[in-house]
mmCIF file of C-alpha atoms (C1' of nucleotides) in Angstrom:
data_model
loop_
_atom_site.group_PDB
_atom_site.id
_atom_site.type_symbol
_atom_site.label_atom_id
_atom_site.label_comp_id
_atom_site.label_asym_id
_atom_site.label_seq_id
_atom_site.Cartn_x
_atom_site.Cartn_y
_atom_site.Cartn_z
ATOM 1 C CA MET N 288 22.034 14.899 -17.442
ATOM 2 C CA SER N 289 18.676 13.178 -17.004
ATOM 3 C CA ARG N 290 17.915 10.126 -14.838
ATOM 4 C CA VAL N 291 21.455 8.902 -14.663
ATOM 5 C CA GLU N 292 20.685 6.367 -11.727
ATOM 6 C CA GLY N 293 17.128 5.681 -10.861
ATOM 7 C CA LYS N 294 17.306 5.452 -7.046
ATOM 8 C CA LEU N 295 15.976 2.009 -6.020
ATOM 9 C CA LEU N 296 13.057 2.682 -3.961
ATOM 10 C CA GLY N 297 9.887 0.537 -4.011
ATOM 11 C CA MET N 298 9.161 0.891 -7.819
ATOM 12 C CA SER N 299 7.711 -2.400 -7.994
ATOM 13 C CA LEU N 300 5.490 -1.361 -10.840
ATOM 14 C CA ARG N 301 8.608 -0.966 -12.811
ATOM 15 C CA HIS N 302 9.525 -4.591 -12.168
ATOM 16 C CA ALA N 303 5.888 -5.806 -12.912
ATOM 17 C CA LEU N 304 6.117 -4.272 -16.231
ATOM 18 C CA LEU N 305 9.550 -5.896 -16.968
ATOM 19 C CA GLY N 306 8.196 -9.273 -15.776
ATOM 20 C CA LEU N 307 5.210 -9.152 -17.973
ATOM 21 C CA LEU N 308 7.420 -8.242 -21.088
ATOM 22 C CA VAL N 309 9.565 -11.405 -20.512
ATOM 23 C CA ASP N 310 7.519 -13.772 -22.469
ATOM 24 C CA HIS N 311 6.337 -11.431 -25.430
ATOM 25 C CA PRO N 312 6.317 -7.846 -26.512
ATOM 26 C CA ALA N 313 3.216 -5.941 -25.467
ATOM 27 C CA SER N 314 1.673 -2.398 -25.649
ATOM 28 C CA GLY N 315 0.661 -0.346 -22.817
ATOM 29 C CA TYR N 316 -2.808 -1.181 -23.667
ATOM 30 C CA ASP N 317 -1.990 -4.824 -23.654
ATOM 31 C CA LEU N 318 -0.331 -4.496 -20.227
ATOM 32 C CA LEU N 319 -3.206 -2.512 -18.800
ATOM 33 C CA LYS N 320 -5.556 -5.515 -19.528
ATOM 34 C CA THR N 321 -3.192 -7.813 -17.738
ATOM 35 C CA PHE N 322 -3.211 -5.523 -14.765
ATOM 36 C CA ASP N 323 -7.047 -5.209 -14.651
ATOM 37 C CA THR N 324 -7.226 -9.037 -14.771
ATOM 38 C CA SER N 325 -4.616 -11.319 -13.677
ATOM 39 C CA LEU N 326 -2.569 -8.937 -11.633
ATOM 40 C CA ALA N 327 -5.404 -7.053 -10.291
ATOM 41 C CA ASN N 328 -5.337 -8.568 -6.805
ATOM 42 C CA VAL N 329 -1.556 -8.543 -6.432
ATOM 43 C CA TRP N 330 -0.408 -5.374 -8.020
ATOM 44 C CA PRO N 331 -3.297 -3.067 -9.233
ATOM 45 C CA ALA N 332 -2.157 -0.192 -11.656
ATOM 46 C CA THR N 333 -3.911 2.439 -13.559
ATOM 47 C CA GLN N 334 -3.579 3.430 -17.142
ATOM 48 C CA SER N 335 -1.999 6.631 -16.291
ATOM 49 C CA GLN N 336 0.669 4.965 -14.165
ATOM 50 C CA ILE N 337 1.440 2.249 -16.841
ATOM 51 C CA TYR N 338 2.018 4.665 -19.683
ATOM 52 C CA GLY N 339 4.110 6.893 -17.551
ATOM 53 C CA GLU N 340 6.241 4.027 -16.338
ATOM 54 C CA LEU N 341 6.802 2.683 -19.852
ATOM 55 C CA ALA N 342 8.122 5.875 -20.916
ATOM 56 C CA LYS N 343 10.693 5.846 -18.175
ATOM 57 C CA LEU N 344 11.554 2.356 -18.672
ATOM 58 C CA ALA N 345 12.237 3.176 -22.463
ATOM 59 C CA ASP N 346 14.155 6.073 -21.374
ATOM 60 C CA ALA N 347 16.301 3.961 -19.087
ATOM 61 C CA GLY N 348 17.056 1.456 -21.904
ATOM 62 C CA LEU N 349 15.319 -1.310 -20.014
ATOM 63 C CA ILE N 350 12.765 -1.690 -22.770
ATOM 64 C CA VAL N 351 12.455 -0.609 -26.412
ATOM 65 C CA VAL N 352 9.755 0.194 -28.875
ATOM 66 C CA SER N 353 10.097 -2.728 -31.256
ATOM 67 C CA GLU N 354 7.120 -2.302 -33.357
ATOM 68 C CA GLN N 355 4.474 0.358 -34.048
ATOM 69 C CA GLY N 356 1.084 -0.520 -35.061
ATOM 70 C CA PRO N 357 -2.291 1.303 -35.971
ATOM 71 C CA ARG N 358 -3.608 3.921 -33.633
ATOM 72 C CA GLY N 359 -0.225 4.899 -32.540
ATOM 73 C CA ARG N 360 0.271 1.563 -30.858
ATOM 74 C CA LYS N 361 3.812 0.937 -29.599
ATOM 75 C CA GLU N 362 4.978 -2.515 -28.759
ATOM 76 C CA TYR N 363 7.674 -2.704 -26.261
ATOM 77 C CA THR N 364 10.158 -5.498 -26.056
ATOM 78 C CA LEU N 365 12.426 -6.142 -23.096
ATOM 79 C CA THR N 366 16.198 -5.498 -23.591
ATOM 80 C CA ASP N 367 18.989 -7.485 -21.862
ATOM 81 C CA PRO N 368 19.649 -4.834 -19.473
ATOM 82 C CA GLY N 369 15.916 -5.024 -18.548
ATOM 83 C CA LEU N 370 16.008 -8.780 -18.125
ATOM 84 C CA ALA N 371 19.246 -8.181 -16.005
ATOM 85 C CA GLU N 372 17.440 -5.640 -13.903
ATOM 86 C CA LEU N 373 14.394 -7.849 -13.264
ATOM 87 C CA ARG N 374 16.701 -10.839 -12.213
ATOM 88 C CA ARG N 375 18.628 -8.364 -9.877
ATOM 89 C CA TRP N 376 15.322 -7.266 -8.348
ATOM 90 C CA LEU N 377 14.336 -10.800 -7.771
ATOM 91 C CA THR N 378 17.547 -12.094 -6.332
ATOM 92 C CA GLU N 379 19.139 -9.133 -4.613
ATOM 93 C CA THR N 380 16.375 -7.006 -3.145
ATOM 94 C CA GLU N 381 14.102 -7.847 -0.189
ATOM 95 C CA PRO N 382 10.304 -7.645 -0.681
ATOM 96 C CA GLN N 383 8.648 -4.694 1.212
ATOM 97 C CA ARG N 384 6.743 -6.322 3.880
ATOM 98 C CA THR N 385 5.073 -3.080 5.029
ATOM 99 C CA THR N 386 1.559 -4.123 4.052
ATOM 100 C CA ARG N 387 -1.077 -1.781 5.411
ATOM 101 C CA SER N 388 -4.340 -3.408 6.339
ATOM 102 C CA ASP N 389 -7.405 -1.516 6.400
ATOM 103 C CA VAL N 390 -9.418 -4.322 7.428
ATOM 104 C CA LEU N 391 -7.228 -5.039 10.563
ATOM 105 C CA LEU N 392 -6.746 -1.374 11.405
ATOM 106 C CA ARG N 393 -10.478 -1.172 11.978
ATOM 107 C CA VAL N 394 -10.409 -4.091 14.333
ATOM 108 C CA PHE N 395 -8.188 -2.062 16.699
ATOM 109 C CA PHE N 396 -11.004 0.537 17.035
ATOM 110 C CA LEU N 397 -14.074 -1.818 17.103
ATOM 111 C CA GLY N 398 -14.394 -0.875 20.789
ATOM 112 C CA VAL N 399 -15.889 2.291 20.116
ATOM 113 C CA LEU N 400 -18.905 0.495 18.448
ATOM 114 C CA THR N 401 -21.503 -1.609 20.126
ATOM 115 C CA PRO N 402 -20.781 -5.253 20.228
ATOM 116 C CA ARG N 403 -23.802 -5.824 17.686
ATOM 117 C CA GLN N 404 -21.921 -3.217 15.336
ATOM 118 C CA ALA N 405 -18.590 -4.880 15.768
ATOM 119 C CA ARG N 406 -20.163 -8.291 15.098
ATOM 120 C CA ASP N 407 -21.671 -6.835 11.867
ATOM 121 C CA TYR N 408 -18.350 -5.674 10.708
ATOM 122 C CA LEU N 409 -16.700 -8.947 11.455
ATOM 123 C CA ASP N 410 -19.494 -10.944 9.784
ATOM 124 C CA GLY N 411 -19.129 -8.805 6.692
ATOM 125 C CA GLN N 412 -15.564 -9.602 6.417
ATOM 126 C CA ALA N 413 -16.148 -13.251 6.967
ATOM 127 C CA ALA N 414 -18.724 -13.168 4.220
ATOM 128 C CA HIS N 415 -16.435 -11.339 1.779
ATOM 129 C CA ALA N 416 -13.586 -13.725 2.516
ATOM 130 C CA ALA N 417 -15.773 -16.822 1.993
ATOM 131 C CA GLU N 418 -17.025 -15.448 -1.247
ATOM 132 C CA LEU N 419 -13.568 -14.695 -2.481
ATOM 133 C CA HIS N 420 -12.337 -18.077 -1.459
ATOM 134 C CA ALA N 421 -15.156 -19.744 -3.330
ATOM 135 C CA ASN N 422 -14.330 -17.848 -6.522
ATOM 136 C CA LEU N 423 -10.676 -18.699 -6.331
ATOM 137 C CA GLU N 424 -11.519 -22.425 -5.730
ATOM 138 C CA ALA N 425 -13.679 -22.252 -8.896
ATOM 139 C CA LEU N 426 -10.949 -20.377 -10.810
ATOM 140 C CA ASP N 427 -8.326 -22.852 -9.769
ATOM 141 C CA ASP N 428 -10.721 -25.950 -10.926
ATOM 142 C CA SER N 429 -11.533 -24.176 -14.186
ATOM 143 C CA ILE N 430 -7.792 -23.865 -15.189
ATOM 144 C CA ASP N 431 -6.057 -26.701 -16.907
ATOM 145 C CA TRP N 432 -2.767 -26.510 -15.244
ATOM 146 C CA ASP N 433 0.138 -28.100 -17.042
ATOM 147 C CA ASP N 434 4.021 -27.930 -15.817
ATOM 148 C CA ASP N 435 5.424 -25.169 -17.630
ATOM 149 C CA ASP N 436 6.992 -22.253 -15.685
ATOM 150 C CA LEU N 437 3.811 -20.020 -16.188
ATOM 151 C CA SER N 438 1.594 -22.835 -14.819
ATOM 152 C CA VAL N 439 3.853 -23.658 -11.843
ATOM 153 C CA TYR N 440 4.355 -20.274 -10.604
ATOM 154 C CA GLY N 441 0.914 -18.911 -11.507
ATOM 155 C CA ARG N 442 -0.596 -21.950 -9.499
ATOM 156 C CA ILE N 443 1.602 -20.897 -6.526
ATOM 157 C CA ALA N 444 0.416 -17.370 -6.674
ATOM 158 C CA LEU N 445 -3.290 -18.646 -7.009
ATOM 159 C CA GLU N 446 -2.840 -20.913 -3.947
ATOM 160 C CA TYR N 447 -1.425 -17.997 -1.931
ATOM 161 C CA GLY N 448 -4.709 -16.045 -2.682
ATOM 162 C CA ARG N 449 -6.826 -19.167 -1.827
ATOM 163 C CA ARG N 450 -5.118 -19.868 1.358
ATOM 164 C CA PHE N 451 -5.150 -16.116 2.335
ATOM 165 C CA ALA N 452 -8.899 -15.902 1.713
ATOM 166 C CA ALA N 453 -9.480 -18.983 3.901
ATOM 167 C CA MET N 454 -7.435 -17.645 6.644
ATOM 168 C CA GLN N 455 -9.433 -14.493 6.721
ATOM 169 C CA ARG N 456 -12.705 -16.170 6.571
ATOM 170 C CA ASP N 457 -11.767 -18.536 9.465
ATOM 171 C CA TRP N 458 -10.146 -15.680 11.462
ATOM 172 C CA ALA N 459 -13.187 -13.472 11.182
ATOM 173 C CA ARG N 460 -15.528 -16.431 12.168
ATOM 174 C CA TRP N 461 -13.342 -17.008 15.224
ATOM 175 C CA ALA N 462 -13.429 -13.430 15.990
ATOM 176 C CA LEU N 463 -17.142 -13.353 15.977
ATOM 177 C CA THR N 464 -17.132 -15.928 18.829
ATOM 178 C CA GLN N 465 -14.861 -13.720 20.896
ATOM 179 C CA VAL N 466 -17.070 -10.741 20.644
ATOM 180 C CA LYS N 467 -20.290 -12.755 21.086
ATOM 181 C CA SER N 468 -19.077 -14.162 24.486
ATOM 182 C CA LYS N 469 -18.971 -10.566 26.012
ATOM 183 C CA MET S 7 -13.366 28.516 1.675
ATOM 184 C CA SER S 8 -10.733 26.087 3.134
ATOM 185 C CA ARG S 9 -11.190 22.408 3.323
ATOM 186 C CA VAL S 10 -15.097 22.478 3.424
ATOM 187 C CA GLU S 11 -15.503 18.815 2.724
ATOM 188 C CA GLY S 12 -12.467 16.594 2.893
ATOM 189 C CA LYS S 13 -13.105 13.983 0.119
ATOM 190 C CA LEU S 14 -13.400 10.662 1.400
ATOM 191 C CA LEU S 15 -10.554 8.846 -0.264
ATOM 192 C CA GLY S 16 -8.285 6.443 1.410
ATOM 193 C CA MET S 17 -7.312 8.633 4.439
ATOM 194 C CA SER S 18 -6.979 5.801 6.935
ATOM 195 C CA LEU S 19 -4.165 7.338 8.652
ATOM 196 C CA ARG S 20 -6.659 10.095 9.708
ATOM 197 C CA HIS S 21 -9.008 7.528 11.349
ATOM 198 C CA ALA S 22 -6.106 5.776 13.005
ATOM 199 C CA LEU S 23 -5.241 8.846 14.811
ATOM 200 C CA LEU S 24 -8.746 9.537 15.825
ATOM 201 C CA GLY S 25 -8.852 5.868 17.090
ATOM 202 C CA LEU S 26 -5.914 6.261 19.268
ATOM 203 C CA LEU S 27 -7.147 9.378 20.814
ATOM 204 C CA VAL S 28 -10.494 7.805 21.936
ATOM 205 C CA ASP S 29 -9.013 6.471 25.300
ATOM 206 C CA HIS S 30 -6.793 9.408 26.270
ATOM 207 C CA PRO S 31 -5.157 12.678 24.859
ATOM 208 C CA ALA S 32 -1.886 12.333 23.325
ATOM 209 C CA SER S 33 0.812 14.416 21.482
ATOM 210 C CA GLY S 34 2.332 13.911 17.958
ATOM 211 C CA TYR S 35 5.340 12.396 19.657
ATOM 212 C CA ASP S 36 3.288 10.029 21.719
ATOM 213 C CA LEU S 37 1.317 8.924 18.753
ATOM 214 C CA LEU S 38 4.439 8.477 16.756
ATOM 215 C CA LYS S 39 5.651 5.850 19.358
ATOM 216 C CA THR S 40 2.395 3.944 19.049
ATOM 217 C CA PHE S 41 2.895 3.739 15.330
ATOM 218 C CA ASP S 42 6.464 2.665 15.573
ATOM 219 C CA THR S 43 5.378 -0.233 18.163
ATOM 220 C CA SER S 44 1.924 -1.541 18.235
ATOM 221 C CA LEU S 45 0.566 -0.208 14.936
ATOM 222 C CA ALA S 46 3.832 -0.767 12.996
ATOM 223 C CA ASN S 47 2.680 -3.853 11.361
ATOM 224 C CA VAL S 48 -0.855 -2.741 10.510
ATOM 225 C CA TRP S 49 -0.458 0.903 9.419
ATOM 226 C CA PRO S 50 3.112 2.282 9.540
ATOM 227 C CA ALA S 51 3.355 6.135 9.653
ATOM 228 C CA THR S 52 6.197 8.476 9.702
ATOM 229 C CA GLN S 53 6.712 11.392 11.930
ATOM 230 C CA SER S 54 6.265 13.879 9.093
ATOM 231 C CA GLN S 55 2.974 12.334 8.144
ATOM 232 C CA ILE S 56 1.546 12.259 11.684
ATOM 233 C CA TYR S 57 2.304 15.974 12.434
ATOM 234 C CA GLY S 58 0.770 16.863 9.133
ATOM 235 C CA GLU S 59 -2.259 14.960 9.596
ATOM 236 C CA LEU S 60 -2.749 16.165 13.245
ATOM 237 C CA ALA S 61 -2.726 19.626 11.873
ATOM 238 C CA LYS S 62 -5.325 18.881 9.379
ATOM 239 C CA LEU S 63 -7.539 17.171 11.983
ATOM 240 C CA ALA S 64 -7.330 20.074 14.224
ATOM 241 C CA ASP S 65 -8.172 22.371 11.379
ATOM 242 C CA ALA S 66 -11.275 20.335 10.643
ATOM 243 C CA GLY S 67 -12.423 20.377 14.250
ATOM 244 C CA LEU S 68 -12.046 16.598 14.791
ATOM 245 C CA ILE S 69 -9.414 17.091 17.451
ATOM 246 C CA VAL S 70 -8.264 19.998 19.681
ATOM 247 C CA VAL S 71 -5.230 21.027 21.443
ATOM 248 C CA SER S 72 -6.187 20.451 25.049
ATOM 249 C CA GLU S 73 -3.028 21.019 26.898
ATOM 250 C CA GLN S 74 0.388 22.421 26.052
ATOM 251 C CA GLY S 75 3.479 20.955 27.729
ATOM 252 C CA PRO S 76 7.245 21.586 27.793
ATOM 253 C CA ARG S 77 9.133 21.823 24.559
ATOM 254 C CA GLY S 78 6.303 23.000 22.682
ATOM 255 C CA ARG S 79 4.397 19.622 23.422
ATOM 256 C CA LYS S 80 0.809 19.821 22.291
ATOM 257 C CA GLU S 81 -1.596 17.273 23.715
ATOM 258 C CA TYR S 82 -4.625 16.702 21.397
ATOM 259 C CA THR S 83 -8.119 15.426 22.527
ATOM 260 C CA LEU S 84 -10.758 13.966 20.407
ATOM 261 C CA THR S 85 -13.875 16.039 19.952
ATOM 262 C CA ASP S 86 -17.270 14.925 19.562
ATOM 263 C CA PRO S 87 -17.384 15.365 15.812
ATOM 264 C CA GLY S 88 -14.101 13.550 15.848
ATOM 265 C CA LEU S 89 -15.744 10.524 17.512
ATOM 266 C CA ALA S 90 -18.585 10.699 15.260
ATOM 267 C CA GLU S 91 -16.447 10.642 12.238
ATOM 268 C CA LEU S 92 -14.485 7.581 13.575
ATOM 269 C CA ARG S 93 -17.786 5.733 14.047
ATOM 270 C CA ARG S 94 -18.891 6.790 10.666
ATOM 271 C CA TRP S 95 -15.779 5.363 9.103
ATOM 272 C CA LEU S 96 -16.258 2.116 10.890
ATOM 273 C CA THR S 97 -19.757 1.477 10.226
ATOM 274 C CA GLU S 98 -20.607 3.169 6.706
ATOM 275 C CA THR S 99 -17.384 2.795 4.793
ATOM 276 C CA GLU S 100 -16.001 -0.456 3.326
ATOM 277 C CA PRO S 101 -12.363 -1.384 4.017
ATOM 278 C CA GLN S 102 -10.098 -0.963 0.849
ATOM 279 C CA ARG S 103 -8.882 -4.397 0.029
ATOM 280 C CA THR S 104 -6.387 -3.366 -2.790
ATOM 281 C CA THR S 105 -3.535 -4.807 -0.983
ATOM 282 C CA ARG S 106 -0.344 -4.801 -3.003
ATOM 283 C CA SER S 107 1.774 -7.749 -2.293
ATOM 284 C CA ASP S 108 5.434 -7.344 -3.257
ATOM 285 C CA VAL S 109 6.153 -10.894 -1.975
ATOM 286 C CA LEU S 110 3.472 -12.397 -4.332
ATOM 287 C CA LEU S 111 4.447 -10.092 -7.243
ATOM 288 C CA ARG S 112 7.831 -11.729 -7.259
ATOM 289 C CA VAL S 113 6.294 -15.241 -7.489
ATOM 290 C CA PHE S 114 4.762 -14.467 -10.807
ATOM 291 C CA PHE S 115 8.155 -13.914 -12.182
ATOM 292 C CA LEU S 116 9.971 -16.486 -10.625
ATOM 293 C CA GLY S 117 10.231 -18.391 -13.889
ATOM 294 C CA VAL S 118 13.205 -16.111 -15.097
ATOM 295 C CA LEU S 119 15.338 -17.520 -12.533
ATOM 296 C CA THR S 120 16.849 -20.914 -12.102
ATOM 297 C CA PRO S 121 14.726 -23.285 -10.034
ATOM 298 C CA ARG S 122 17.577 -23.197 -7.439
ATOM 299 C CA GLN S 123 17.315 -19.415 -7.120
ATOM 300 C CA ALA S 124 13.486 -19.690 -7.039
ATOM 301 C CA ARG S 125 13.753 -22.126 -4.242
ATOM 302 C CA ASP S 126 16.140 -19.907 -2.340
ATOM 303 C CA TYR S 127 13.476 -17.025 -2.572
ATOM 304 C CA LEU S 128 10.585 -19.237 -1.292
ATOM 305 C CA ASP S 129 12.851 -20.563 1.388
ATOM 306 C CA GLY S 130 13.700 -17.029 2.597
ATOM 307 C CA GLN S 131 9.885 -16.311 2.719
ATOM 308 C CA ALA S 132 9.334 -19.379 4.668
ATOM 309 C CA ALA S 133 11.896 -18.631 7.183
ATOM 310 C CA HIS S 134 10.829 -15.048 7.544
ATOM 311 C CA ALA S 135 7.238 -16.101 8.175
ATOM 312 C CA ALA S 136 8.188 -18.747 10.468
ATOM 313 C CA GLU S 137 10.208 -16.262 12.673
ATOM 314 C CA LEU S 138 7.333 -13.732 12.580
ATOM 315 C CA HIS S 139 5.073 -16.426 13.581
ATOM 316 C CA ALA S 140 7.150 -17.463 16.555
ATOM 317 C CA ASN S 141 7.574 -13.886 17.641
ATOM 318 C CA LEU S 142 3.876 -13.517 17.547
ATOM 319 C CA GLU S 143 3.185 -16.622 19.595
ATOM 320 C CA ALA S 144 5.766 -15.399 22.244
ATOM 321 C CA LEU S 145 4.096 -11.961 22.246
ATOM 322 C CA ASP S 146 0.727 -13.482 22.668
ATOM 323 C CA ASP S 147 1.953 -15.765 25.608
ATOM 324 C CA SER S 148 3.654 -12.811 27.276
ATOM 325 C CA ILE S 149 0.554 -10.552 27.472
ATOM 326 C CA ASP S 150 -1.926 -11.010 30.220
ATOM 327 C CA TRP S 151 -5.219 -10.726 28.397
ATOM 328 C CA ASP S 152 -8.204 -9.671 30.431
ATOM 329 C CA ASP S 153 -11.635 -9.112 28.889
ATOM 330 C CA ASP S 154 -11.944 -5.314 28.444
ATOM 331 C CA ASP S 155 -12.544 -3.866 25.032
ATOM 332 C CA LEU S 156 -8.808 -3.078 24.366
ATOM 333 C CA SER S 157 -7.926 -6.690 25.338
ATOM 334 C CA VAL S 158 -10.493 -8.317 23.400
ATOM 335 C CA TYR S 159 -9.922 -6.341 19.972
ATOM 336 C CA GLY S 160 -6.200 -6.332 20.559
ATOM 337 C CA ARG S 161 -6.082 -10.107 20.922
ATOM 338 C CA ILE S 162 -8.341 -10.328 17.747
ATOM 339 C CA ALA S 163 -5.782 -8.255 15.861
ATOM 340 C CA LEU S 164 -2.827 -10.188 17.106
ATOM 341 C CA GLU S 165 -4.372 -13.438 16.395
ATOM 342 C CA TYR S 166 -4.932 -12.182 12.805
ATOM 343 C CA GLY S 167 -1.269 -11.669 12.495
ATOM 344 C CA ARG S 168 -0.538 -15.052 13.963
ATOM 345 C CA ARG S 169 -2.767 -16.818 11.512
ATOM 346 C CA PHE S 170 -1.426 -14.840 8.537
ATOM 347 C CA ALA S 171 2.306 -15.537 9.366
ATOM 348 C CA ALA S 172 1.401 -19.325 9.754
ATOM 349 C CA MET S 173 -0.447 -19.278 6.348
ATOM 350 C CA GLN S 174 2.442 -17.555 4.685
ATOM 351 C CA ARG S 175 4.968 -20.035 6.274
ATOM 352 C CA ASP S 176 2.864 -23.014 5.298
ATOM 353 C CA TRP S 177 2.340 -21.808 1.804
ATOM 354 C CA ALA S 178 5.996 -21.038 1.203
ATOM 355 C CA ARG S 179 6.984 -24.686 2.341
ATOM 356 C CA TRP S 180 4.253 -26.034 0.173
ATOM 357 C CA ALA S 181 5.461 -23.861 -2.838
ATOM 358 C CA LEU S 182 8.930 -25.282 -2.315
ATOM 359 C CA THR S 183 7.761 -28.744 -3.003
ATOM 360 C CA GLN S 184 6.013 -27.629 -6.175
ATOM 361 C CA VAL S 185 9.229 -26.162 -7.495
ATOM 362 C CA LYS S 186 11.435 -29.122 -6.438
ATOM 363 C CA SER S 187 9.310 -31.558 -8.280
ATOM 364 C CA LYS S 188 10.279 -29.942 -11.675
ATOM 365 C "C1'" DA F 72 -22.972 5.842 -40.433
ATOM 366 C "C1'" DG F 73 -22.145 5.146 -35.728
ATOM 367 C "C1'" DC F 74 -20.502 2.769 -31.795
ATOM 368 C "C1'" DA F 75 -17.395 -0.066 -29.319
ATOM 369 C "C1'" DA F 76 -12.876 -1.129 -28.494
ATOM 370 C "C1'" DC F 77 -8.424 0.348 -29.290
ATOM 371 C "C1'" DA F 78 -4.723 3.454 -27.940
ATOM 372 C "C1'" DT F 79 -2.000 6.983 -25.774
ATOM 373 C "C1'" DG F 80 -1.062 10.982 -23.255
ATOM 374 C "C1'" DT F 81 -1.167 15.045 -19.466
ATOM 375 C "C1'" DA F 82 -2.831 17.677 -15.361
ATOM 376 C "C1'" DA F 83 -3.797 17.898 -10.678
ATOM 377 C "C1'" DG F 84 -3.790 16.474 -6.250
ATOM 378 C "C1'" DG F 85 -3.599 12.999 -2.270
ATOM 379 C "C1'" DA F 86 -0.543 10.046 0.230
ATOM 380 C "C1'" DG F 87 3.832 8.528 1.661
ATOM 381 C "C1'" DT F 88 8.904 8.576 2.399
ATOM 382 C "C1'" DT F 89 13.377 10.716 3.218
ATOM 383 C "C1'" DA F 90 15.982 14.199 4.847
ATOM 384 C "C1'" DC F 91 16.811 18.567 6.708
ATOM 385 C "C1'" DA F 92 16.267 21.996 10.488
ATOM 386 C "C1'" DT F 93 15.632 23.519 15.000
ATOM 387 C "C1'" DG F 94 15.327 23.710 19.759
ATOM 388 C "C1'" DA F 95 14.001 22.574 24.891
ATOM 389 C "C1'" DT F 96 14.525 19.350 28.875
ATOM 390 C "C1'" DT F 97 16.059 16.007 31.746
ATOM 391 C "C1'" DA F 98 19.215 12.395 33.721
ATOM 392 C "C1'" DG F 99 23.670 11.043 34.654
ATOM 393 C "C1'" DC A 255 28.208 19.769 31.015
ATOM 394 C "C1'" DT A 256 26.667 16.968 27.652
ATOM 395 C "C1'" DA A 257 24.378 13.301 25.617
ATOM 396 C "C1'" DA A 258 19.826 11.130 24.956
ATOM 397 C "C1'" DT A 259 15.498 11.995 24.653
ATOM 398 C "C1'" DC A 260 11.611 14.818 23.839
ATOM 399 C "C1'" DA A 261 9.186 17.665 20.574
ATOM 400 C "C1'" DT A 262 7.712 19.898 16.341
ATOM 401 C "C1'" DG A 263 7.893 21.602 11.609
ATOM 402 C "C1'" DT A 264 8.895 21.845 6.572
ATOM 403 C "C1'" DA A 265 10.830 20.853 1.818
ATOM 404 C "C1'" DA A 266 11.560 17.698 -1.886
ATOM 405 C "C1'" DC A 267 10.441 13.968 -4.071
ATOM 406 C "C1'" DT A 268 7.983 9.451 -5.464
ATOM 407 C "C1'" DC A 269 3.961 6.858 -6.270
ATOM 408 C "C1'" DC A 270 -0.718 6.514 -7.026
ATOM 409 C "C1'" DT A 271 -5.575 8.065 -8.247
ATOM 410 C "C1'" DT A 272 -9.005 10.562 -10.784
ATOM 411 C "C1'" DA A 273 -10.068 13.068 -14.407
ATOM 412 C "C1'" DC A 274 -9.613 15.357 -18.710
ATOM 413 C "C1'" DA A 275 -8.343 15.169 -23.442
ATOM 414 C "C1'" DT A 276 -7.901 13.293 -27.894
ATOM 415 C "C1'" DG A 277 -7.873 10.541 -31.902
ATOM 416 C "C1'" DT A 278 -8.037 5.830 -34.824
ATOM 417 C "C1'" DT A 279 -9.836 1.392 -36.360
ATOM 418 C "C1'" DG A 280 -12.991 -2.313 -37.132
ATOM 419 C "C1'" DC A 281 -17.380 -4.022 -37.073
ATOM 420 C "C1'" DT A 282 -22.302 -4.123 -38.146
#
DNA sequence: AGCAACATGTAAGGAGTTACATGATTAG
DNA sequence: CTAATCATGTAACTCCTTACATGTTGCT
């Protein structure tokens, strides 16, 4: 009985947790901090979700409680099957590319607004993207990247965000010219 | 009693349906086709979800069944409150920007693979993005854009997809050089 | 002593997916 | 006649969010 074979649906939170436990053991609380900071823009997760998923992962033997601390703190460590599962996910499964875009969905319906209102929307998007881009540039500059794995892949991830923000900013500015010309 | 004030959480499917009903009445079946084709890459939705949401929208008075056809077909028409709600959503609410990216999440953990495997992953992403980009360029070329609202905003949406695909392709190719240099 | 931070857990409900279930109509 | 398409509805389950609930520890 009991969760014999967890079906392999999305479940990326599961793999995010496994991935974060590769380098060092951590508690749910520690992991929550990571989700709220460095992973916030890639895979947001709530406290509730994290504690629940950690329990399931422990249940499945992919992680174990390796140490208990004060205040009921439980430090989890990745097991060999856990690492194997992480590798399997990375090499044998295709990333879901079904990204819903609220920003873009709205564009489809801007025709129901006045051109003025539509431009306000696009202008807001441009401003937001420009701000994000500036923040990411500043962040990039502030980090002293060396060439260990964490730095290499961390930097690649940050560069994705930087390019994405720039693309959105430029697209929104271009879109403004299309609406203005009407 | 009964859904007095639907709390304004995400609920973008609701607004997508309202938006699609602006130009002309349609049935759940018609709308499903639209979600499977033109909206598939922006806001995917299943048959199950669509029928359920249409029932709720009708219940809330934002749409009405304006005509019944063969096979129990129900054609829905947008009401004035429905159009007002669509405009409110467009002008008074901020788009959710919490986009989870499965592609990017994996990048964070590529360090657990061999450089060869990591490169395979990035190479796959580059290939996929390049293919998508080519398809969107072809689609853009095949459409005879005029300058009505649908064309203007449809083209702006398509251009977003085109630029996004190009960005992903170029990023993945750049990332490959970063991993190779190790 | 008191407050901020540490630390975990559960309940209720919204949103999305897959699968099941059923039937009518039309084109060949 | 029969297969493809049209057409709707529901059930079960996962995932995610918000909110509630509770208690400990360290610092000043």
